[in-house]
């Protein structure tokens, strides 16, 4: 595990929502009976006339949010990722994405780090479900600093829908508040290197940085890139990194099919064919367990990432 200070992304999101509510009366928040868990409750207590608990009716919630957006309000919708990107997918497609409605979907409790809730609540397919929808922006913040930036950015983004993937577990903080600025469609190199590029999102950015430290002790120079904007994807930076290092590894807390790794492979196959190793969950369901024990079990802890990268560079592991 990283020794960096950890902070809750959900808390960061909830705090900024209240800040935004003070600044903009068009901000409204919808929840599906999960206000406390999604950290939207403080907004509801401060602005009860702009807060709507729809109950366990996620499809209706998406439809209501679309209507509010198309009437000039700025809706934020929050529930667990399983119930945000799985259960109401048809309504998101039909009434939000197809209408290009500026609804901000902030999905919490995504990925393996839901932990003991088990496979039924460990949403590992949401990036895939969202990035195939035309016009949908898909963002996976790397830490609480980036989460605050993304939340403020989303409030002012009226050009179509946004999907933001947050976790239940706390993440190590890797960015500084004073010198970081989120930009849609831009990947950021957070550590330079010359032998291989690690493209990561979410918690895997911190774990990839720790893996790069371990690889350095083996004489391997690993570049680490935060690819928080998965749709749109920063093809230019990814192609540049692939050209300069010659090998690419994608790291994500998601199925390797349909997520960040697939998006990178699609881009490189068209612009810079490059050997790519995808690290993530390989066609398996999650399981109940402590959050970071699961990360280690699926080979996504720093030691597992470093071992896989080393094997890949030595030709002992194929993409």
PDB file of C-alpha atoms in Angstrom:
ATOM      1  CA  UNK A   1       0.000   0.000   0.000  1.00  0.00           C
ATOM      2  CA  UNK A   2       1.022   3.558  -0.642  1.00  0.00           C
ATOM      3  CA  UNK A   3       2.286   5.640   2.288  1.00  0.00           C
ATOM      4  CA  UNK A   4       0.560   8.737   0.882  1.00  0.00           C
ATOM      5  CA  UNK A   5      -2.263  10.277   2.917  1.00  0.00           C
ATOM      6  CA  UNK A   6      -5.635   8.866   1.899  1.00  0.00           C
ATOM      7  CA  UNK A   7      -8.866  10.817   1.506  1.00  0.00           C
ATOM      8  CA  UNK A   8     -12.430   9.914   0.622  1.00  0.00           C
ATOM      9  CA  UNK A   9     -13.491  10.784  -2.912  1.00  0.00           C
ATOM     10  CA  UNK A  10     -17.143  10.663  -1.832  1.00  0.00           C
ATOM     11  CA  UNK A  11     -16.506  13.242   0.883  1.00  0.00           C
ATOM     12  CA  UNK A  12     -14.695  15.453  -1.609  1.00  0.00           C
ATOM     13  CA  UNK A  13     -17.669  15.233  -3.971  1.00  0.00           C
ATOM     14  CA  UNK A  14     -20.228  15.984  -1.252  1.00  0.00           C
ATOM     15  CA  UNK A  15     -18.279  18.969   0.088  1.00  0.00           C
ATOM     16  CA  UNK A  16     -18.001  20.557  -3.354  1.00  0.00           C
ATOM     17  CA  UNK A  17     -21.702  19.982  -4.043  1.00  0.00           C
ATOM     18  CA  UNK A  18     -22.594  22.202  -1.077  1.00  0.00           C
ATOM     19  CA  UNK A  19     -20.084  24.808  -2.267  1.00  0.00           C
ATOM     20  CA  UNK A  20     -21.649  24.752  -5.733  1.00  0.00           C
ATOM     21  CA  UNK A  21     -25.147  24.975  -4.299  1.00  0.00           C
ATOM     22  CA  UNK A  22     -24.212  28.230  -2.575  1.00  0.00           C
ATOM     23  CA  UNK A  23     -22.910  29.657  -5.840  1.00  0.00           C
ATOM     24  CA  UNK A  24     -25.486  28.498  -8.371  1.00  0.00           C
ATOM     25  CA  UNK A  25     -29.249  28.194  -7.695  1.00  0.00           C
ATOM     26  CA  UNK A  26     -29.564  26.017 -10.800  1.00  0.00           C
ATOM     27  CA  UNK A  27     -27.748  23.142  -9.056  1.00  0.00           C
ATOM     28  CA  UNK A  28     -30.169  20.376  -8.038  1.00  0.00           C
ATOM     29  CA  UNK A  29     -29.323  16.946  -6.604  1.00  0.00           C
ATOM     30  CA  UNK A  30     -31.182  13.643  -6.997  1.00  0.00           C
ATOM     31  CA  UNK A  31     -30.605  10.448  -5.065  1.00  0.00           C
ATOM     32  CA  UNK A  32     -32.122   6.968  -4.979  1.00  0.00           C
ATOM     33  CA  UNK A  33     -32.412   6.473  -1.214  1.00  0.00           C
ATOM     34  CA  UNK A  34     -28.635   6.555  -0.734  1.00  0.00           C
ATOM     35  CA  UNK A  35     -28.026  10.161   0.291  1.00  0.00           C
ATOM     36  CA  UNK A  36     -25.765   9.356   3.224  1.00  0.00           C
ATOM     37  CA  UNK A  37     -23.659   6.783   1.408  1.00  0.00           C
ATOM     38  CA  UNK A  38     -23.216   8.968  -1.662  1.00  0.00           C
ATOM     39  CA  UNK A  39     -22.450  12.013   0.533  1.00  0.00           C
ATOM     40  CA  UNK A  40     -25.263  14.065  -1.014  1.00  0.00           C
ATOM     41  CA  UNK A  41     -27.098  14.380   2.328  1.00  0.00           C
ATOM     42  CA  UNK A  42     -25.306  17.616   3.366  1.00  0.00           C
ATOM     43  CA  UNK A  43     -26.581  19.261   0.169  1.00  0.00           C
ATOM     44  CA  UNK A  44     -30.104  18.087   0.990  1.00  0.00           C
ATOM     45  CA  UNK A  45     -29.922  19.488   4.514  1.00  0.00           C
ATOM     46  CA  UNK A  46     -28.631  22.854   3.249  1.00  0.00           C
ATOM     47  CA  UNK A  47     -30.923  23.117   0.197  1.00  0.00           C
ATOM     48  CA  UNK A  48     -34.018  20.959   0.834  1.00  0.00           C
ATOM     49  CA  UNK A  49     -35.973  22.641  -1.975  1.00  0.00           C
ATOM     50  CA  UNK A  50     -33.325  21.568  -4.509  1.00  0.00           C
ATOM     51  CA  UNK A  51     -32.837  18.016  -3.257  1.00  0.00           C
ATOM     52  CA  UNK A  52     -34.947  15.063  -4.418  1.00  0.00           C
ATOM     53  CA  UNK A  53     -34.923  11.549  -2.978  1.00  0.00           C
ATOM     54  CA  UNK A  54     -36.623   9.536  -5.707  1.00  0.00           C
ATOM     55  CA  UNK A  55     -36.485   6.303  -3.733  1.00  0.00           C
ATOM     56  CA  UNK A  56     -35.386   2.967  -5.168  1.00  0.00           C
ATOM     57  CA  UNK A  57     -36.510   4.005  -8.649  1.00  0.00           C
ATOM     58  CA  UNK A  58     -33.303   4.719 -10.529  1.00  0.00           C
ATOM     59  CA  UNK A  59     -34.862   4.666 -13.992  1.00  0.00           C
ATOM     60  CA  UNK A  60     -37.385   7.302 -12.938  1.00  0.00           C
ATOM     61  CA  UNK A  61     -34.556   9.307 -11.383  1.00  0.00           C
ATOM     62  CA  UNK A  62     -32.697   9.416 -14.699  1.00  0.00           C
ATOM     63  CA  UNK A  63     -35.823  10.548 -16.520  1.00  0.00           C
ATOM     64  CA  UNK A  64     -36.558  13.273 -13.981  1.00  0.00           C
ATOM     65  CA  UNK A  65     -32.947  14.465 -14.166  1.00  0.00           C
ATOM     66  CA  UNK A  66     -33.158  14.686 -17.955  1.00  0.00           C
ATOM     67  CA  UNK A  67     -36.302  16.804 -17.689  1.00  0.00           C
ATOM     68  CA  UNK A  68     -34.712  19.126 -15.160  1.00  0.00           C
ATOM     69  CA  UNK A  69     -31.610  19.500 -17.347  1.00  0.00           C
ATOM     70  CA  UNK A  70     -33.626  20.312 -20.445  1.00  0.00           C
ATOM     71  CA  UNK A  71     -35.434  23.032 -18.495  1.00  0.00           C
ATOM     72  CA  UNK A  72     -32.280  24.929 -17.596  1.00  0.00           C
ATOM     73  CA  UNK A  73     -31.309  23.355 -14.265  1.00  0.00           C
ATOM     74  CA  UNK A  74     -28.018  21.621 -13.544  1.00  0.00           C
ATOM     75  CA  UNK A  75     -28.836  18.188 -12.064  1.00  0.00           C
ATOM     76  CA  UNK A  76     -26.363  15.952 -10.250  1.00  0.00           C
ATOM     77  CA  UNK A  77     -27.529  12.339  -9.936  1.00  0.00           C
ATOM     78  CA  UNK A  78     -25.900   9.998  -7.435  1.00  0.00           C
ATOM     79  CA  UNK A  79     -26.255   6.373  -6.485  1.00  0.00           C
ATOM     80  CA  UNK A  80     -24.020   3.317  -6.375  1.00  0.00           C
ATOM     81  CA  UNK A  81     -22.309   2.544  -9.702  1.00  0.00           C
ATOM     82  CA  UNK A  82     -24.186  -0.742  -9.974  1.00  0.00           C
ATOM     83  CA  UNK A  83     -27.481   1.154  -9.852  1.00  0.00           C
ATOM     84  CA  UNK A  84     -26.253   4.108 -11.910  1.00  0.00           C
ATOM     85  CA  UNK A  85     -24.675   2.394 -14.895  1.00  0.00           C
ATOM     86  CA  UNK A  86     -26.331  -1.014 -14.788  1.00  0.00           C
ATOM     87  CA  UNK A  87     -29.954  -0.979 -13.700  1.00  0.00           C
ATOM     88  CA  UNK A  88     -31.119   2.209 -15.529  1.00  0.00           C
ATOM     89  CA  UNK A  89     -28.890   1.914 -18.620  1.00  0.00           C
ATOM     90  CA  UNK A  90     -31.826   1.984 -21.035  1.00  0.00           C
ATOM     91  CA  UNK A  91     -33.160   5.237 -19.556  1.00  0.00           C
ATOM     92  CA  UNK A  92     -29.687   6.803 -19.628  1.00  0.00           C
ATOM     93  CA  UNK A  93     -29.424   5.876 -23.292  1.00  0.00           C
ATOM     94  CA  UNK A  94     -32.895   6.976 -24.294  1.00  0.00           C
ATOM     95  CA  UNK A  95     -33.630  10.086 -22.244  1.00  0.00           C
ATOM     96  CA  UNK A  96     -30.178  11.415 -21.331  1.00  0.00           C
ATOM     97  CA  UNK A  97     -27.558  10.434 -23.940  1.00  0.00           C
ATOM     98  CA  UNK A  98     -29.867  10.348 -26.969  1.00  0.00           C
ATOM     99  CA  UNK A  99     -31.268  13.761 -25.986  1.00  0.00           C
ATOM    100  CA  UNK A 100     -27.750  15.033 -25.183  1.00  0.00           C
ATOM    101  CA  UNK A 101     -29.138  16.252 -21.859  1.00  0.00           C
ATOM    102  CA  UNK A 102     -26.511  17.765 -19.503  1.00  0.00           C
ATOM    103  CA  UNK A 103     -27.068  15.405 -16.576  1.00  0.00           C
ATOM    104  CA  UNK A 104     -24.112  14.851 -14.228  1.00  0.00           C
ATOM    105  CA  UNK A 105     -24.114  11.211 -13.089  1.00  0.00           C
ATOM    106  CA  UNK A 106     -21.737  10.741 -10.140  1.00  0.00           C
ATOM    107  CA  UNK A 107     -21.608   7.004  -9.433  1.00  0.00           C
ATOM    108  CA  UNK A 108     -20.107   5.971  -6.099  1.00  0.00           C
ATOM    109  CA  UNK A 109     -19.073   2.522  -4.778  1.00  0.00           C
ATOM    110  CA  UNK A 110     -17.561   1.452  -8.115  1.00  0.00           C
ATOM    111  CA  UNK A 111     -15.064  -1.348  -8.568  1.00  0.00           C
ATOM    112  CA  UNK A 112     -13.581  -3.967  -6.258  1.00  0.00           C
ATOM    113  CA  UNK A 113     -13.057  -1.552  -3.360  1.00  0.00           C
ATOM    114  CA  UNK A 114     -16.728  -1.807  -2.434  1.00  0.00           C
ATOM    115  CA  UNK A 115     -15.210  -4.697  -0.509  1.00  0.00           C
ATOM    116  CA  UNK A 116     -17.434  -6.838   1.662  1.00  0.00           C
ATOM    117  CA  UNK A 117     -20.595  -5.979  -0.307  1.00  0.00           C
ATOM    118  CA  UNK A 118     -19.436  -8.620  -2.771  1.00  0.00           C
ATOM    119  CA  UNK A 119     -19.842  -9.319  -6.461  1.00  0.00           C
ATOM    120  CA  UNK A 120     -23.419  -8.073  -6.737  1.00  0.00           C
ATOM    121  CA  UNK A 121     -22.313  -4.551  -5.779  1.00  0.00           C
ATOM    122  CA  UNK A 122     -18.804  -4.506  -7.280  1.00  0.00           C
ATOM    123  CA  UNK A 123     -19.539  -2.772 -10.568  1.00  0.00           C
ATOM    124  CA  UNK A 124     -16.718  -3.731 -12.939  1.00  0.00           C
ATOM    125  CA  UNK A 125     -18.474  -3.037 -16.237  1.00  0.00           C
ATOM    126  CA  UNK A 126     -19.618   0.575 -15.890  1.00  0.00           C
ATOM    127  CA  UNK A 127     -16.844   2.223 -17.916  1.00  0.00           C
ATOM    128  CA  UNK A 128     -17.753  -0.106 -20.772  1.00  0.00           C
ATOM    129  CA  UNK A 129     -21.475   0.649 -20.471  1.00  0.00           C
ATOM    130  CA  UNK A 130     -21.013   4.404 -20.444  1.00  0.00           C
ATOM    131  CA  UNK A 131     -18.242   5.003 -22.960  1.00  0.00           C
ATOM    132  CA  UNK A 132     -20.164   3.368 -25.821  1.00  0.00           C
ATOM    133  CA  UNK A 133     -22.936   5.984 -25.553  1.00  0.00           C
ATOM    134  CA  UNK A 134     -22.396   8.790 -28.075  1.00  0.00           C
ATOM    135  CA  UNK A 135     -21.764  12.115 -26.369  1.00  0.00           C
ATOM    136  CA  UNK A 136     -21.259  10.654 -22.889  1.00  0.00           C
ATOM    137  CA  UNK A 137     -18.125  11.913 -21.134  1.00  0.00           C
ATOM    138  CA  UNK A 138     -16.549   9.283 -18.830  1.00  0.00           C
ATOM    139  CA  UNK A 139     -14.194  10.374 -16.058  1.00  0.00           C
ATOM    140  CA  UNK A 140     -12.426   8.330 -13.359  1.00  0.00           C
ATOM    141  CA  UNK A 141     -10.663  10.658 -10.888  1.00  0.00           C
ATOM    142  CA  UNK A 142      -7.350   9.515  -9.416  1.00  0.00           C
ATOM    143  CA  UNK A 143      -7.766  11.111  -5.987  1.00  0.00           C
ATOM    144  CA  UNK A 144      -9.809  13.543  -3.890  1.00  0.00           C
ATOM    145  CA  UNK A 145      -8.066  16.583  -5.365  1.00  0.00           C
ATOM    146  CA  UNK A 146      -9.038  15.566  -8.869  1.00  0.00           C
ATOM    147  CA  UNK A 147     -12.550  14.682  -7.669  1.00  0.00           C
ATOM    148  CA  UNK A 148     -13.060  18.226  -6.398  1.00  0.00           C
ATOM    149  CA  UNK A 149     -11.780  19.615  -9.703  1.00  0.00           C
ATOM    150  CA  UNK A 150     -14.010  17.321 -11.752  1.00  0.00           C
ATOM    151  CA  UNK A 151     -17.092  18.179  -9.681  1.00  0.00           C
ATOM    152  CA  UNK A 152     -16.571  21.921 -10.204  1.00  0.00           C
ATOM    153  CA  UNK A 153     -15.876  21.352 -13.902  1.00  0.00           C
ATOM    154  CA  UNK A 154     -19.033  19.239 -14.299  1.00  0.00           C
ATOM    155  CA  UNK A 155     -21.218  21.931 -12.747  1.00  0.00           C
ATOM    156  CA  UNK A 156     -20.350  24.268 -15.595  1.00  0.00           C
ATOM    157  CA  UNK A 157     -20.359  21.646 -18.356  1.00  0.00           C
ATOM    158  CA  UNK A 158     -23.673  22.076 -20.162  1.00  0.00           C
ATOM    159  CA  UNK A 159     -22.538  20.311 -23.349  1.00  0.00           C
ATOM    160  CA  UNK A 160     -24.155  16.897 -22.872  1.00  0.00           C
ATOM    161  CA  UNK A 161     -24.050  14.212 -20.168  1.00  0.00           C
ATOM    162  CA  UNK A 162     -21.191  13.288 -17.850  1.00  0.00           C
ATOM    163  CA  UNK A 163     -20.460  10.035 -15.986  1.00  0.00           C
ATOM    164  CA  UNK A 164     -17.994  10.218 -13.076  1.00  0.00           C
ATOM    165  CA  UNK A 165     -16.816   7.044 -11.342  1.00  0.00           C
ATOM    166  CA  UNK A 166     -16.018   7.259  -7.625  1.00  0.00           C
ATOM    167  CA  UNK A 167     -15.077   4.668  -5.035  1.00  0.00           C
ATOM    168  CA  UNK A 168     -16.244   3.683  -1.592  1.00  0.00           C
ATOM    169  CA  UNK A 169     -12.707   3.274  -0.243  1.00  0.00           C
ATOM    170  CA  UNK A 170     -10.352   6.141   0.462  1.00  0.00           C
ATOM    171  CA  UNK A 171      -7.603   6.750  -2.096  1.00  0.00           C
ATOM    172  CA  UNK A 172      -4.047   8.053  -1.625  1.00  0.00           C
ATOM    173  CA  UNK A 173      -3.819  11.747  -2.508  1.00  0.00           C
ATOM    174  CA  UNK A 174      -1.263  12.259  -5.291  1.00  0.00           C
ATOM    175  CA  UNK A 175      -2.022  15.756  -6.624  1.00  0.00           C
ATOM    176  CA  UNK A 176      -1.535  19.141  -4.981  1.00  0.00           C
ATOM    177  CA  UNK A 177      -4.615  21.350  -4.762  1.00  0.00           C
ATOM    178  CA  UNK A 178      -2.645  24.451  -5.751  1.00  0.00           C
ATOM    179  CA  UNK A 179      -1.095  23.248  -8.997  1.00  0.00           C
ATOM    180  CA  UNK A 180      -3.571  20.749 -10.420  1.00  0.00           C
ATOM    181  CA  UNK A 181      -6.281  21.602 -12.915  1.00  0.00           C
ATOM    182  CA  UNK A 182      -8.523  18.982 -14.523  1.00  0.00           C
ATOM    183  CA  UNK A 183      -9.017  19.257 -18.268  1.00  0.00           C
ATOM    184  CA  UNK A 184     -11.467  17.060 -20.164  1.00  0.00           C
ATOM    185  CA  UNK A 185      -9.744  14.895 -22.768  1.00  0.00           C
ATOM    186  CA  UNK A 186      -6.237  15.385 -21.353  1.00  0.00           C
ATOM    187  CA  UNK A 187      -4.037  12.697 -19.824  1.00  0.00           C
ATOM    188  CA  UNK A 188      -1.289  13.796 -17.459  1.00  0.00           C
ATOM    189  CA  UNK A 189       2.193  12.279 -17.109  1.00  0.00           C
ATOM    190  CA  UNK A 190       2.740  12.041 -13.355  1.00  0.00           C
ATOM    191  CA  UNK A 191       6.084  10.237 -13.489  1.00  0.00           C
ATOM    192  CA  UNK A 192       8.443  10.084 -16.447  1.00  0.00           C
ATOM    193  CA  UNK A 193      10.180   6.935 -17.622  1.00  0.00           C
ATOM    194  CA  UNK A 194      11.695   5.411 -20.739  1.00  0.00           C
ATOM    195  CA  UNK A 195      11.206   1.624 -20.725  1.00  0.00           C
ATOM    196  CA  UNK A 196       7.426   1.255 -20.444  1.00  0.00           C
ATOM    197  CA  UNK A 197       4.322   3.421 -20.009  1.00  0.00           C
ATOM    198  CA  UNK A 198       1.721   2.601 -17.358  1.00  0.00           C
ATOM    199  CA  UNK A 199      -1.649   4.132 -18.275  1.00  0.00           C
ATOM    200  CA  UNK A 200      -3.945   4.096 -15.250  1.00  0.00           C
ATOM    201  CA  UNK A 201      -7.129   5.569 -13.828  1.00  0.00           C
ATOM    202  CA  UNK A 202      -8.657   5.856 -10.373  1.00  0.00           C
ATOM    203  CA  UNK A 203      -6.869   4.137  -7.506  1.00  0.00           C
ATOM    204  CA  UNK A 204      -4.560   2.453 -10.006  1.00  0.00           C
ATOM    205  CA  UNK A 205      -2.683   5.711 -10.593  1.00  0.00           C
ATOM    206  CA  UNK A 206      -1.373   5.637  -7.006  1.00  0.00           C
ATOM    207  CA  UNK A 207      -0.690   1.909  -7.218  1.00  0.00           C
ATOM    208  CA  UNK A 208       1.147   2.355 -10.536  1.00  0.00           C
ATOM    209  CA  UNK A 209       3.325   5.057  -9.003  1.00  0.00           C
ATOM    210  CA  UNK A 210       4.237   2.683  -6.178  1.00  0.00           C
ATOM    211  CA  UNK A 211       4.859  -0.075  -8.727  1.00  0.00           C
ATOM    212  CA  UNK A 212       7.161   2.283 -10.661  1.00  0.00           C
ATOM    213  CA  UNK A 213       9.214   2.741  -7.473  1.00  0.00           C
ATOM    214  CA  UNK A 214       9.580  -1.030  -7.179  1.00  0.00           C
ATOM    215  CA  UNK A 215      10.482  -1.360 -10.865  1.00  0.00           C
ATOM    216  CA  UNK A 216      13.158   1.311 -10.491  1.00  0.00           C
ATOM    217  CA  UNK A 217      14.934  -0.973  -8.011  1.00  0.00           C
ATOM    218  CA  UNK A 218      15.052  -3.576 -10.799  1.00  0.00           C
ATOM    219  CA  UNK A 219      16.557  -1.076 -13.241  1.00  0.00           C
ATOM    220  CA  UNK A 220      13.276  -0.548 -15.109  1.00  0.00           C
ATOM    221  CA  UNK A 221      12.241   3.014 -15.859  1.00  0.00           C
ATOM    222  CA  UNK A 222       8.416   3.217 -15.895  1.00  0.00           C
ATOM    223  CA  UNK A 223       6.404   6.227 -17.010  1.00  0.00           C
ATOM    224  CA  UNK A 224       3.049   6.652 -15.243  1.00  0.00           C
ATOM    225  CA  UNK A 225       0.149   8.514 -16.852  1.00  0.00           C
ATOM    226  CA  UNK A 226      -3.162   9.460 -15.242  1.00  0.00           C
ATOM    227  CA  UNK A 227      -5.868   8.801 -17.839  1.00  0.00           C
ATOM    228  CA  UNK A 228      -8.838  10.083 -15.864  1.00  0.00           C
ATOM    229  CA  UNK A 229     -10.636  11.206 -19.005  1.00  0.00           C
ATOM    230  CA  UNK A 230     -11.491   7.919 -20.708  1.00  0.00           C
ATOM    231  CA  UNK A 231     -14.059   9.468 -23.037  1.00  0.00           C
ATOM    232  CA  UNK A 232     -12.882  11.604 -24.707  1.00  0.00           C
ATOM    233  CA  UNK A 233      -9.470   9.915 -24.685  1.00  0.00           C
ATOM    234  CA  UNK A 234      -6.199  11.831 -25.054  1.00  0.00           C
ATOM    235  CA  UNK A 235      -5.036   9.886 -28.093  1.00  0.00           C
ATOM    236  CA  UNK A 236      -2.167  12.289 -28.819  1.00  0.00           C
ATOM    237  CA  UNK A 237      -0.473  11.789 -25.436  1.00  0.00           C
ATOM    238  CA  UNK A 238      -1.065   8.032 -25.456  1.00  0.00           C
ATOM    239  CA  UNK A 239       0.415   7.671 -28.950  1.00  0.00           C
ATOM    240  CA  UNK A 240       3.389   9.832 -27.950  1.00  0.00           C
ATOM    241  CA  UNK A 241       4.052   7.680 -24.878  1.00  0.00           C
ATOM    242  CA  UNK A 242       3.736   4.458 -26.865  1.00  0.00           C
ATOM    243  CA  UNK A 243       6.143   5.759 -29.497  1.00  0.00           C
ATOM    244  CA  UNK A 244       8.704   6.842 -26.893  1.00  0.00           C
ATOM    245  CA  UNK A 245       8.662   3.801 -24.588  1.00  0.00           C
ATOM    246  CA  UNK A 246       7.662   1.036 -27.030  1.00  0.00           C
ATOM    247  CA  UNK A 247       5.605  -0.883 -24.461  1.00  0.00           C
ATOM    248  CA  UNK A 248       2.317   0.012 -22.773  1.00  0.00           C
ATOM    249  CA  UNK A 249       0.538  -1.440 -19.734  1.00  0.00           C
ATOM    250  CA  UNK A 250      -2.996  -0.353 -18.811  1.00  0.00           C
ATOM    251  CA  UNK A 251      -4.104  -0.666 -15.185  1.00  0.00           C
ATOM    252  CA  UNK A 252      -7.709  -0.365 -14.041  1.00  0.00           C
ATOM    253  CA  UNK A 253     -10.095  -1.561 -11.311  1.00  0.00           C
ATOM    254  CA  UNK A 254     -12.515  -2.803 -13.962  1.00  0.00           C
ATOM    255  CA  UNK A 255     -12.925  -5.658 -16.396  1.00  0.00           C
ATOM    256  CA  UNK A 256     -10.108  -5.576 -18.962  1.00  0.00           C
ATOM    257  CA  UNK A 257     -12.766  -5.836 -21.670  1.00  0.00           C
ATOM    258  CA  UNK A 258     -14.480  -2.583 -22.490  1.00  0.00           C
ATOM    259  CA  UNK A 259     -12.652  -0.302 -20.077  1.00  0.00           C
ATOM    260  CA  UNK A 260      -9.509   1.813 -20.204  1.00  0.00           C
ATOM    261  CA  UNK A 261      -7.415  -1.008 -21.683  1.00  0.00           C
ATOM    262  CA  UNK A 262      -9.833  -1.527 -24.544  1.00  0.00           C
ATOM    263  CA  UNK A 263     -10.002   2.208 -25.265  1.00  0.00           C
ATOM    264  CA  UNK A 264      -6.194   2.401 -25.382  1.00  0.00           C
ATOM    265  CA  UNK A 265      -5.913  -0.661 -27.636  1.00  0.00           C
ATOM    266  CA  UNK A 266      -8.472   0.812 -30.044  1.00  0.00           C
ATOM    267  CA  UNK A 267      -6.516   4.068 -30.243  1.00  0.00           C
ATOM    268  CA  UNK A 268      -3.082   2.463 -30.631  1.00  0.00           C
ATOM    269  CA  UNK A 269      -4.239  -0.065 -33.230  1.00  0.00           C
ATOM    270  CA  UNK A 270      -5.316   2.859 -35.410  1.00  0.00           C
ATOM    271  CA  UNK A 271      -2.425   5.254 -34.773  1.00  0.00           C
ATOM    272  CA  UNK A 272       0.611   3.479 -33.264  1.00  0.00           C
ATOM    273  CA  UNK A 273       0.457  -0.341 -33.112  1.00  0.00           C
ATOM    274  CA  UNK A 274       2.222  -1.232 -29.866  1.00  0.00           C
ATOM    275  CA  UNK A 275       2.367  -4.281 -27.554  1.00  0.00           C
ATOM    276  CA  UNK A 276      -0.130  -3.629 -24.743  1.00  0.00           C
ATOM    277  CA  UNK A 277      -0.605  -5.607 -21.529  1.00  0.00           C
ATOM    278  CA  UNK A 278      -3.981  -4.978 -19.884  1.00  0.00           C
ATOM    279  CA  UNK A 279      -4.163  -5.368 -16.105  1.00  0.00           C
ATOM    280  CA  UNK A 280      -7.553  -5.487 -14.418  1.00  0.00           C
ATOM    281  CA  UNK A 281     -10.180  -8.111 -13.701  1.00  0.00           C
ATOM    282  CA  UNK A 282      -9.869 -10.760 -16.395  1.00  0.00           C
ATOM    283  CA  UNK A 283     -13.369 -12.022 -17.057  1.00  0.00           C
ATOM    284  CA  UNK A 284     -14.172 -12.861 -13.440  1.00  0.00           C
ATOM    285  CA  UNK A 285     -16.782 -11.707 -10.960  1.00  0.00           C
ATOM    286  CA  UNK A 286     -15.756  -9.940  -7.791  1.00  0.00           C
ATOM    287  CA  UNK A 287     -16.113 -11.512  -4.369  1.00  0.00           C
ATOM    288  CA  UNK A 288     -16.631 -10.444  -0.783  1.00  0.00           C
ATOM    289  CA  UNK A 289     -13.546  -9.333   1.100  1.00  0.00           C
ATOM    290  CA  UNK A 290     -11.637  -6.420   2.568  1.00  0.00           C
ATOM    291  CA  UNK A 291     -11.163  -3.776  -0.121  1.00  0.00           C
ATOM    292  CA  UNK A 292      -7.397  -3.772  -0.421  1.00  0.00           C
ATOM    293  CA  UNK A 293      -7.134  -7.530   0.083  1.00  0.00           C
ATOM    294  CA  UNK A 294      -9.274  -7.841  -3.056  1.00  0.00           C
ATOM    295  CA  UNK A 295      -7.022  -5.413  -4.913  1.00  0.00           C
ATOM    296  CA  UNK A 296      -4.070  -7.624  -4.019  1.00  0.00           C
ATOM    297  CA  UNK A 297      -5.956 -10.833  -4.877  1.00  0.00           C
ATOM    298  CA  UNK A 298      -6.671  -9.605  -8.408  1.00  0.00           C
ATOM    299  CA  UNK A 299      -3.035  -8.588  -8.954  1.00  0.00           C
ATOM    300  CA  UNK A 300      -3.681  -4.839  -8.767  1.00  0.00           C
ATOM    301  CA  UNK A 301      -1.613  -3.966  -5.697  1.00  0.00           C
ATOM    302  CA  UNK A 302       1.759  -2.309  -6.427  1.00  0.00           C
ATOM    303  CA  UNK A 303       3.707  -5.570  -6.055  1.00  0.00           C
ATOM    304  CA  UNK A 304       1.380  -7.387  -8.447  1.00  0.00           C
ATOM    305  CA  UNK A 305       1.574  -4.610 -11.016  1.00  0.00           C
ATOM    306  CA  UNK A 306       5.366  -4.466 -10.790  1.00  0.00           C
ATOM    307  CA  UNK A 307       5.663  -8.243 -11.184  1.00  0.00           C
ATOM    308  CA  UNK A 308       3.387  -8.268 -14.235  1.00  0.00           C
ATOM    309  CA  UNK A 309       5.241  -5.378 -15.877  1.00  0.00           C
ATOM    310  CA  UNK A 310       8.606  -7.047 -15.265  1.00  0.00           C
ATOM    311  CA  UNK A 311       7.378 -10.314 -16.771  1.00  0.00           C
ATOM    312  CA  UNK A 312       5.937  -8.432 -19.753  1.00  0.00           C
ATOM    313  CA  UNK A 313       9.192  -6.610 -20.483  1.00  0.00           C
ATOM    314  CA  UNK A 314      11.192  -9.846 -20.204  1.00  0.00           C
ATOM    315  CA  UNK A 315       8.834 -11.577 -22.616  1.00  0.00           C
ATOM    316  CA  UNK A 316       7.597 -13.962 -19.917  1.00  0.00           C
ATOM    317  CA  UNK A 317       4.025 -12.662 -20.055  1.00  0.00           C
ATOM    318  CA  UNK A 318       2.121 -12.084 -23.262  1.00  0.00           C
ATOM    319  CA  UNK A 319      -0.561  -9.424 -23.787  1.00  0.00           C
TER     320      UNK A 319
END
